[in-house]
Short mmCIF file of C-alpha atoms and ligand atoms in Angstrom, two decimals:
data_model
loop_
_atom_site.label_atom_id
_atom_site.label_comp_id
_atom_site.label_asym_id
_atom_site.label_seq_id
_atom_site.Cartn_x
_atom_site.Cartn_y
_atom_site.Cartn_z
CA MET A 724 65.97 69.40 133.50
CA LYS A 725 69.29 68.70 135.21
CA PHE A 726 69.40 66.90 138.52
CA GLN A 727 71.98 64.85 140.39
CA LEU A 728 71.89 61.25 139.16
CA LYS A 729 71.82 58.44 141.70
CA LEU A 730 73.08 55.74 139.31
CA PRO A 731 75.10 57.67 136.70
CA ASN A 732 76.99 54.62 135.40
CA VAL A 733 74.14 52.12 135.20
CA LYS A 734 73.13 50.93 131.73
CA ASN A 735 70.26 48.73 130.56
CA SER A 736 70.52 45.20 132.02
CA ILE A 737 72.48 42.85 129.74
CA PHE A 738 69.57 40.37 129.94
CA ALA A 739 67.18 42.92 128.40
CA VAL A 740 69.82 44.00 125.86
CA MET A 741 70.54 40.47 124.58
CA SER A 742 66.86 39.44 124.50
CA GLN A 743 66.12 42.58 122.50
CA LYS A 744 68.96 41.75 120.08
CA ALA A 745 67.66 38.17 119.75
CA ASN A 746 64.30 39.64 118.64
CA GLU A 747 65.90 42.20 116.36
CA PHE A 748 68.06 39.63 114.52
CA GLY A 749 65.59 36.72 114.72
CA ALA A 750 68.18 34.74 116.71
CA VAL A 751 67.66 31.76 119.02
CA ASN A 752 67.51 33.26 122.52
CA LEU A 753 69.75 31.33 124.93
CA SER A 754 70.67 34.56 126.73
CA GLN A 755 68.15 35.82 129.32
CA GLY A 756 67.33 33.22 131.97
CA PHE A 757 63.73 32.16 131.38
CA PRO A 758 62.13 28.96 130.07
CA ASP A 759 60.69 28.89 126.52
CA PHE A 760 58.19 26.22 127.68
CA ASP A 761 55.12 26.74 129.80
CA ALA A 762 54.40 25.98 133.45
CA ASP A 763 52.31 22.95 134.42
CA PRO A 764 48.71 23.49 133.14
CA LYS A 765 47.49 22.34 136.59
CA LEU A 766 49.18 25.37 138.15
CA ILE A 767 47.68 27.72 135.56
CA ASP A 768 44.21 26.22 136.13
CA LEU A 769 44.62 26.86 139.85
CA VAL A 770 45.27 30.57 139.22
CA THR A 771 42.09 30.76 137.10
CA TYR A 772 40.20 28.90 139.81
CA TYR A 773 41.24 31.36 142.51
CA MET A 774 40.57 34.39 140.30
CA LYS A 775 37.04 33.13 139.58
CA LYS A 776 36.57 32.37 143.26
CA GLY A 777 37.08 36.09 143.93
CA CYS A 778 40.61 36.11 145.38
CA ASN A 779 41.37 39.37 143.59
CA GLN A 780 41.90 41.97 146.30
CA TYR A 781 44.97 42.84 148.38
CA ALA A 782 46.62 39.89 150.06
CA PRO A 783 47.79 40.26 153.67
CA MET A 784 51.00 42.32 153.77
CA PRO A 785 53.36 39.40 154.66
CA GLY A 786 51.67 36.98 152.20
CA VAL A 787 48.61 34.71 152.31
CA PRO A 788 48.86 32.34 155.29
CA ALA A 789 48.41 29.21 153.12
CA LEU A 790 51.43 30.12 151.01
CA ARG A 791 53.57 31.07 154.01
CA GLN A 792 52.66 27.71 155.55
CA ALA A 793 53.52 25.84 152.32
CA ILE A 794 56.91 27.59 152.03
CA VAL A 795 57.82 26.88 155.64
CA LYS A 796 56.84 23.22 155.13
CA LYS A 797 58.90 23.01 151.94
CA HIS A 798 61.93 24.54 153.64
CA GLN A 799 61.58 22.15 156.57
CA ALA A 800 61.34 19.14 154.23
CA HIS A 801 64.19 20.30 152.02
CA GLN A 802 66.61 21.75 154.61
CA ASP A 803 65.37 20.41 157.94
CA VAL A 804 65.23 23.99 159.23
CA GLU A 805 62.17 25.56 160.85
CA TYR A 806 60.85 29.08 160.38
CA ASP A 807 57.80 30.57 162.09
CA VAL A 808 54.85 31.02 159.72
CA ASN A 809 53.75 34.29 161.31
CA THR A 810 56.97 36.06 162.20
CA GLU A 811 59.76 34.74 159.97
CA ILE A 812 58.51 34.68 156.38
CA THR A 813 57.40 37.34 153.91
CA VAL A 814 56.10 36.72 150.39
CA THR A 815 57.67 39.14 147.88
CA ALA A 816 57.25 40.25 144.27
CA GLY A 817 60.04 37.96 143.09
CA ALA A 818 63.52 37.59 144.51
CA THR A 819 64.59 40.97 143.14
CA GLN A 820 62.15 42.83 145.40
CA ALA A 821 63.23 40.69 148.36
CA ILE A 822 66.91 41.52 147.74
CA ALA A 823 66.10 45.22 147.22
CA THR A 824 64.00 45.28 150.39
CA ALA A 825 66.60 43.48 152.53
CA ILE A 826 69.21 46.00 151.36
CA ALA A 827 66.88 48.98 151.83
CA ALA A 828 66.00 47.80 155.34
CA THR A 829 69.60 47.37 156.52
CA VAL A 830 72.20 49.27 154.48
CA CYS A 831 72.91 52.87 155.55
CA PRO A 832 74.96 55.46 153.62
CA GLY A 833 78.65 54.57 153.89
CA ASP A 834 78.05 50.93 154.86
CA GLU A 835 80.11 48.33 153.01
CA VAL A 836 78.52 45.25 151.47
CA ILE A 837 80.72 42.37 150.32
CA VAL A 838 79.76 40.83 146.97
CA PHE A 839 81.40 38.14 144.86
CA GLU A 840 82.51 38.80 141.30
CA PRO A 841 81.08 37.80 138.86
CA THR A 842 78.12 39.55 140.54
CA TYR A 843 74.44 39.18 139.56
CA ASP A 844 73.57 42.50 137.93
CA ALA A 845 71.03 43.78 140.45
CA TYR A 846 73.17 43.68 143.61
CA VAL A 847 75.56 46.61 143.15
CA PRO A 848 73.00 49.20 141.92
CA LEU A 849 70.67 48.21 144.78
CA ILE A 850 73.49 48.73 147.30
CA GLU A 851 74.38 52.09 145.72
CA LEU A 852 70.76 53.28 145.77
CA GLN A 853 71.00 53.15 149.57
CA GLY A 854 74.34 54.96 149.62
CA GLY A 855 76.19 51.73 150.41
CA ILE A 856 79.59 50.75 149.00
CA SER A 857 80.08 47.37 147.34
CA VAL A 858 83.30 45.50 148.13
CA PRO A 859 83.91 42.89 145.43
CA ILE A 860 85.82 39.64 146.01
CA GLU A 861 86.85 37.61 142.97
CA LEU A 862 85.59 34.08 142.39
CA LYS A 863 88.33 32.36 140.42
CA ALA A 864 87.99 29.90 137.55
CA PRO A 865 87.59 27.02 137.11
CA ASP A 866 85.55 26.21 140.24
CA PHE A 867 84.36 29.77 141.10
CA LYS A 868 84.15 29.13 144.85
CA PRO A 869 84.99 31.84 147.40
CA ASP A 870 88.45 31.95 148.94
CA TRP A 871 87.36 32.40 152.56
CA ALA A 872 90.67 34.04 153.50
CA ASP A 873 89.77 36.83 151.03
CA VAL A 874 86.42 37.24 152.79
CA LYS A 875 88.08 37.46 156.18
CA ASN A 876 90.45 40.15 154.88
CA ALA A 877 87.62 42.14 153.29
CA ILE A 878 85.69 42.55 156.53
CA SER A 879 86.08 46.00 158.08
CA PRO A 880 84.27 47.89 160.86
CA LYS A 881 82.04 49.31 158.08
CA THR A 882 80.91 45.91 156.75
CA LYS A 883 77.12 45.72 157.13
CA ALA A 884 76.37 42.65 155.03
CA ILE A 885 77.60 40.04 152.60
CA ILE A 886 75.59 38.84 149.63
CA ILE A 887 75.88 35.12 148.93
CA ASN A 888 74.47 33.46 145.80
CA SER A 889 74.43 29.66 145.69
CA PRO A 890 73.78 28.02 143.22
CA HIS A 891 75.63 30.82 141.49
CA ASN A 892 74.51 32.80 138.45
CA PRO A 893 76.39 32.83 136.04
CA CYS A 894 79.02 30.28 137.17
CA GLY A 895 76.84 27.36 138.28
CA SER A 896 79.02 26.80 141.37
CA VAL A 897 77.46 25.56 144.60
CA LEU A 898 78.50 26.02 148.25
CA ASP A 899 78.65 23.02 150.58
CA SER A 900 78.36 22.73 154.36
CA SER A 901 82.12 23.13 154.86
CA ASP A 902 81.97 26.49 153.01
CA LEU A 903 79.17 27.58 155.34
CA GLN A 904 81.18 26.55 158.38
CA GLU A 905 84.16 28.60 157.16
CA LEU A 906 81.88 31.61 156.75
CA ALA A 907 80.32 31.01 160.17
CA ASN A 908 83.79 30.96 161.79
CA ILE A 909 84.64 34.29 160.14
CA LEU A 910 81.36 36.03 161.07
CA LYS A 911 80.97 34.57 164.57
CA ASN A 912 81.88 37.62 166.65
CA THR A 913 80.75 40.23 164.14
CA LYS A 914 77.44 41.97 163.42
CA VAL A 915 77.68 41.25 159.69
CA LEU A 916 74.34 40.28 158.10
CA ILE A 917 73.90 37.87 155.18
CA ILE A 918 71.60 38.30 152.21
CA SER A 919 71.48 34.82 150.69
CA ASP A 920 70.14 34.63 147.15
CA GLU A 921 69.03 31.00 146.74
CA VAL A 922 66.72 31.34 143.72
CA TYR A 923 68.22 28.19 142.14
CA GLU A 924 67.78 26.14 145.34
CA HIS A 925 65.86 23.43 143.45
CA ILE A 926 68.28 23.23 140.51
CA VAL A 927 71.33 21.32 141.80
CA PHE A 928 72.98 18.41 139.96
CA ASP A 929 75.11 15.28 140.36
CA GLU A 930 73.05 14.04 143.34
CA LYS A 931 74.40 16.85 145.53
CA PRO A 932 72.05 18.69 147.91
CA HIS A 933 71.40 22.40 148.01
CA VAL A 934 72.79 23.53 151.35
CA SER A 935 70.87 26.63 152.42
CA ILE A 936 72.63 29.28 154.47
CA SER A 937 69.83 28.67 156.98
CA SER A 938 71.12 25.15 157.68
CA ASN A 939 74.05 26.61 159.64
CA ARG A 940 72.88 27.88 163.05
CA GLU A 941 75.44 30.67 163.29
CA LEU A 942 74.48 31.90 159.82
CA ARG A 943 70.71 31.43 160.14
CA LYS A 944 70.44 34.02 162.91
CA ARG A 945 71.99 36.77 160.73
CA SER A 946 70.50 35.86 157.34
CA PHE A 947 67.79 36.88 154.93
CA VAL A 948 67.25 33.70 152.87
CA ILE A 949 65.66 34.63 149.56
CA SER A 950 64.16 32.51 146.80
CA SER A 951 61.76 32.74 143.85
CA PHE A 952 59.04 30.57 142.34
CA GLY A 953 60.02 31.97 138.94
CA LYS A 954 62.84 29.40 138.66
CA THR A 955 61.27 26.48 140.50
CA LEU A 956 57.85 26.52 138.82
CA HIS A 957 58.87 27.88 135.37
CA THR A 958 56.95 31.11 136.01
CA THR A 959 59.51 33.92 135.80
CA GLY A 960 56.77 36.33 134.66
CA TRP A 961 54.70 35.90 137.82
CA LYS A 962 57.30 37.50 140.08
CA VAL A 963 56.46 35.64 143.28
CA GLY A 964 59.29 35.01 145.72
CA TYR A 965 59.95 35.03 149.44
CA CYS A 966 62.28 35.96 152.25
CA LEU A 967 62.90 33.78 155.32
CA ALA A 968 64.58 35.54 158.24
CA PRO A 969 64.60 35.51 162.05
CA GLU A 970 61.94 37.69 163.65
CA VAL A 971 64.21 40.67 164.41
CA LEU A 972 65.31 40.80 160.78
CA THR A 973 61.82 40.08 159.41
CA ASN A 974 60.44 42.99 161.44
CA GLU A 975 62.84 45.39 159.75
CA PHE A 976 62.27 43.75 156.36
CA ARG A 977 58.49 44.20 156.65
CA LYS A 978 58.81 47.85 157.67
CA ALA A 979 60.31 48.49 154.23
CA HIS A 980 58.24 45.85 152.37
CA GLN A 981 54.90 47.39 153.40
CA PHE A 982 55.81 50.70 151.77
CA ILE A 983 57.71 49.37 148.75
CA VAL A 984 55.06 46.93 147.52
CA TYR A 985 52.68 46.29 150.46
CA SER A 986 51.61 42.86 149.18
CA VAL A 987 51.94 40.44 146.26
CA ASN A 988 49.30 39.35 143.72
CA THR A 989 46.67 37.27 145.48
CA PRO A 990 45.42 34.50 143.11
CA MET A 991 48.98 33.39 142.28
CA GLN A 992 49.75 33.05 145.98
CA TYR A 993 46.73 30.79 146.59
CA ALA A 994 47.50 28.75 143.45
CA ILE A 995 51.16 28.21 144.39
CA ALA A 996 50.14 27.26 147.94
CA ASP A 997 47.83 24.53 146.57
CA TYR A 998 50.34 23.35 143.99
CA LEU A 999 53.11 22.91 146.58
CA GLN A 1000 50.99 20.40 148.48
CA ASP A 1001 52.45 17.83 146.08
CA SER A 1002 56.18 17.92 146.80
CA THR A 1003 57.08 16.53 143.36
CA ALA A 1004 56.34 20.09 142.19
CA TYR A 1005 59.82 21.08 143.34
CA GLU A 1006 61.53 17.71 143.83
CA ARG A 1007 61.56 16.93 140.09
CA VAL A 1008 63.14 20.20 138.99
CA SER A 1009 66.81 19.24 139.51
CA SER A 1010 66.59 16.05 137.42
CA PHE A 1011 64.57 17.87 134.75
CA TYR A 1012 67.33 20.47 134.35
CA GLU A 1013 70.16 17.96 134.77
CA GLU A 1014 68.94 16.29 131.57
CA LYS A 1015 69.02 19.67 129.84
CA ARG A 1016 72.54 20.33 131.13
CA ASN A 1017 73.65 16.93 129.81
CA LEU A 1018 72.04 17.56 126.43
CA THR A 1019 73.81 20.93 126.29
CA LEU A 1020 77.17 19.25 127.01
CA LYS A 1021 76.49 16.64 124.32
CA LEU A 1022 75.59 19.30 121.76
CA LEU A 1023 78.74 21.28 122.64
CA LYS A 1024 80.97 18.29 121.81
CA LYS A 1025 80.95 19.33 118.16
CA SER A 1026 82.27 22.78 119.06
CA SER A 1027 85.78 23.76 120.17
CA LEU A 1028 84.28 26.07 122.82
CA LYS A 1029 85.11 24.23 126.06
CA PRO A 1030 82.34 23.90 128.66
CA LEU A 1031 83.06 24.38 132.37
CA HIS A 1032 81.40 22.25 135.04
CA THR A 1033 77.91 23.39 136.09
CA SER A 1034 76.83 22.08 139.52
CA GLY A 1035 73.54 24.02 139.67
CA THR A 1036 71.38 26.77 138.01
CA TYR A 1037 70.26 26.56 134.39
CA PHE A 1038 73.38 28.22 132.98
CA GLN A 1039 76.41 26.76 131.21
CA LEU A 1040 79.67 28.68 130.76
CA VAL A 1041 81.90 28.03 127.75
CA ASP A 1042 85.50 29.14 127.16
CA TYR A 1043 86.31 31.06 123.96
CA SER A 1044 89.89 32.01 124.90
CA HIS A 1045 91.40 30.10 121.92
CA THR A 1046 89.43 32.23 119.43
CA ASN A 1047 90.39 35.65 118.05
CA PHE A 1048 87.62 37.46 119.92
CA GLU A 1049 88.94 40.09 122.34
CA ASN A 1050 86.05 39.98 124.80
CA GLY A 1051 82.58 38.61 125.53
CA ILE A 1052 80.76 41.63 124.10
CA GLU A 1053 82.52 41.13 120.77
CA ILE A 1054 81.80 37.39 120.47
CA THR A 1055 78.17 37.64 121.64
CA ASN A 1056 77.51 40.52 119.22
CA TYR A 1057 79.05 38.44 116.42
CA LEU A 1058 76.97 35.38 117.37
CA VAL A 1059 73.68 37.24 117.51
CA LYS A 1060 74.23 39.08 114.22
CA GLU A 1061 76.03 36.47 112.13
CA LYS A 1062 75.05 33.11 113.66
CA SER A 1063 71.50 33.80 114.92
CA LEU A 1064 72.33 32.84 118.50
CA SER A 1065 71.97 35.14 121.51
CA LEU A 1066 74.20 34.42 124.55
CA ILE A 1067 75.37 36.48 127.55
CA PRO A 1068 78.88 38.00 127.89
CA LEU A 1069 80.44 38.02 131.37
CA GLU A 1070 81.77 41.60 131.31
CA PRO A 1071 78.58 43.13 132.81
CA PHE A 1072 79.04 40.86 135.88
CA TYR A 1073 82.41 42.50 136.63
CA GLN A 1074 83.21 45.95 138.03
CA LYS A 1075 86.64 45.49 139.64
CA TYR A 1076 88.27 42.37 138.22
CA GLU A 1077 88.86 41.39 134.60
CA ALA A 1078 86.17 39.15 133.10
CA PRO A 1079 87.50 35.72 132.04
CA LYS A 1080 87.00 34.68 128.40
CA LEU A 1081 83.73 32.90 129.05
CA ILE A 1082 80.19 33.34 127.78
CA ARG A 1083 76.92 32.09 129.31
CA ILE A 1084 74.35 29.77 127.73
CA CYS A 1085 70.87 29.43 129.29
CA PHE A 1086 69.63 25.84 128.91
CA ALA A 1087 66.12 26.41 130.33
CA LYS A 1088 64.81 25.80 126.82
CA LYS A 1089 62.99 23.09 124.84
CA ASP A 1090 65.37 20.40 123.52
CA LYS A 1091 64.62 21.49 119.99
CA THR A 1092 65.57 25.10 120.81
CA LEU A 1093 68.87 23.94 122.33
CA LYS A 1094 69.61 21.78 119.26
CA LYS A 1095 68.82 24.61 116.86
CA GLY A 1096 70.73 27.26 118.83
CA LEU A 1097 73.86 25.33 119.78
CA LYS A 1098 74.40 24.12 116.20
CA SER A 1099 75.73 27.62 115.52
CA LEU A 1100 78.66 26.98 117.86
CA ASN A 1101 79.92 24.09 115.68
CA ALA A 1102 81.52 26.79 113.52
CA PHE A 1103 84.20 27.18 116.24
N1 LIG B 141 68.90 36.36 141.70
C1 LIG B 141 69.47 35.64 140.74
C2 LIG B 141 70.81 35.05 140.97
C3 LIG B 141 68.81 35.47 139.52
O1 LIG B 141 69.38 34.77 138.54
C4 LIG B 141 67.54 36.05 139.36
C5 LIG B 141 66.78 35.99 138.08
N2 LIG B 141 66.81 35.28 137.28
C6 LIG B 141 66.98 36.78 140.39
C7 LIG B 141 67.69 36.93 141.56
C8 LIG B 141 65.65 37.47 140.26
O2 LIG B 141 64.57 36.65 140.53
P1 LIG B 141 63.08 37.19 140.31
O3 LIG B 141 62.79 37.09 138.86
O4 LIG B 141 62.23 36.28 141.13
O5 LIG B 141 63.04 38.58 140.78
N1 LIG B 142 68.16 36.29 136.17
C1 LIG B 142 67.94 36.19 134.77
C2 LIG B 142 69.26 35.88 134.09
O1 LIG B 142 70.27 35.77 134.73
C3 LIG B 142 67.34 37.40 134.17
C4 LIG B 142 66.38 38.19 134.99
C5 LIG B 142 66.20 39.55 134.40
O2 LIG B 142 66.18 39.72 133.22
N2 LIG B 142 66.14 40.52 135.25
O3 LIG B 142 69.29 35.77 132.90
#
């Protein structure tokens, strides 16, 4: 049957494609961003405990109160910013649903949404599903930070929102408070909203803080601040995330949320709420991954592929421009087939600008996996 396609140009996500190729060729999978080690057994025991206790029916639509309370407390401790437990937080089925819901609740056909390229793969299709138009701005190597003059120039009367992602996937760049102030100055007398994807908020290195968009007053009032326990608690398969936003925005968010998903799985919410009572649950994550970043850099010393600086996330970019490979698709296909190593090309993160000659390594893996996988790059 023929019908008009809503996303005619969308292909399978590169993360699914490269994980599938890793399986097909028996390659070490340093492509899709998920840990190959398990979550804390204490956290898993808590889920079992709450399931056996009978917490198995629908949770309240905005999330169980204990988890909302724990998230608000964590955000206060981490960012010194308060949100109201009842009116300013919604628990979501991962960050993806929160981003999709924030877009669905605000973007009308013909609205423009500013995104930065390289762009996380979900943003543009989610904007287009609502009839919105993405307006890409290039992040330039080597530091991949926004040029705020470009942002100012990109704003038009049709701009509905801007999507920010810090720490940034795939570049590992991180915004600081002066970046936020620049953005605040630009947006001050506009009605532009912000969707701030902060899923790597607890993975920031070199003793630098994560500066949430919410920490800037001008930005807080116009922002959906989104995160995910998948990254922080090594539970990407649980799909539990959240959205913090002022009441007027949360009201609109929940109107869509209640009909998209209604609520999120109950025992996981209770378990995470309990687990967060000990703040080391999230405070240790940056140093844990910093060691993995440093091991990755050490292992890359034997290769001629040059690493860029990673300030946050669990991704490392390396430069292959001195090789004979034409593009990232070519080199990653070669690596997975011939060298048993699956990595991510940058081309799928670009729609307007040309992808730089960089490929992405995920270091959320056991040390022995990193050693085994990265050995293959010594051939360069
Ligand atoms: N945003 C970014 C930048 C991500 O890297 C990811 C996933 N890894 C997500 C959103 C999606 O998070 P979730 O799995 O919680 O939906
Ligand atoms: N965000 C993860 C990554 O960047 C993948 C998530 C997914 O596969 N949708 O690899």
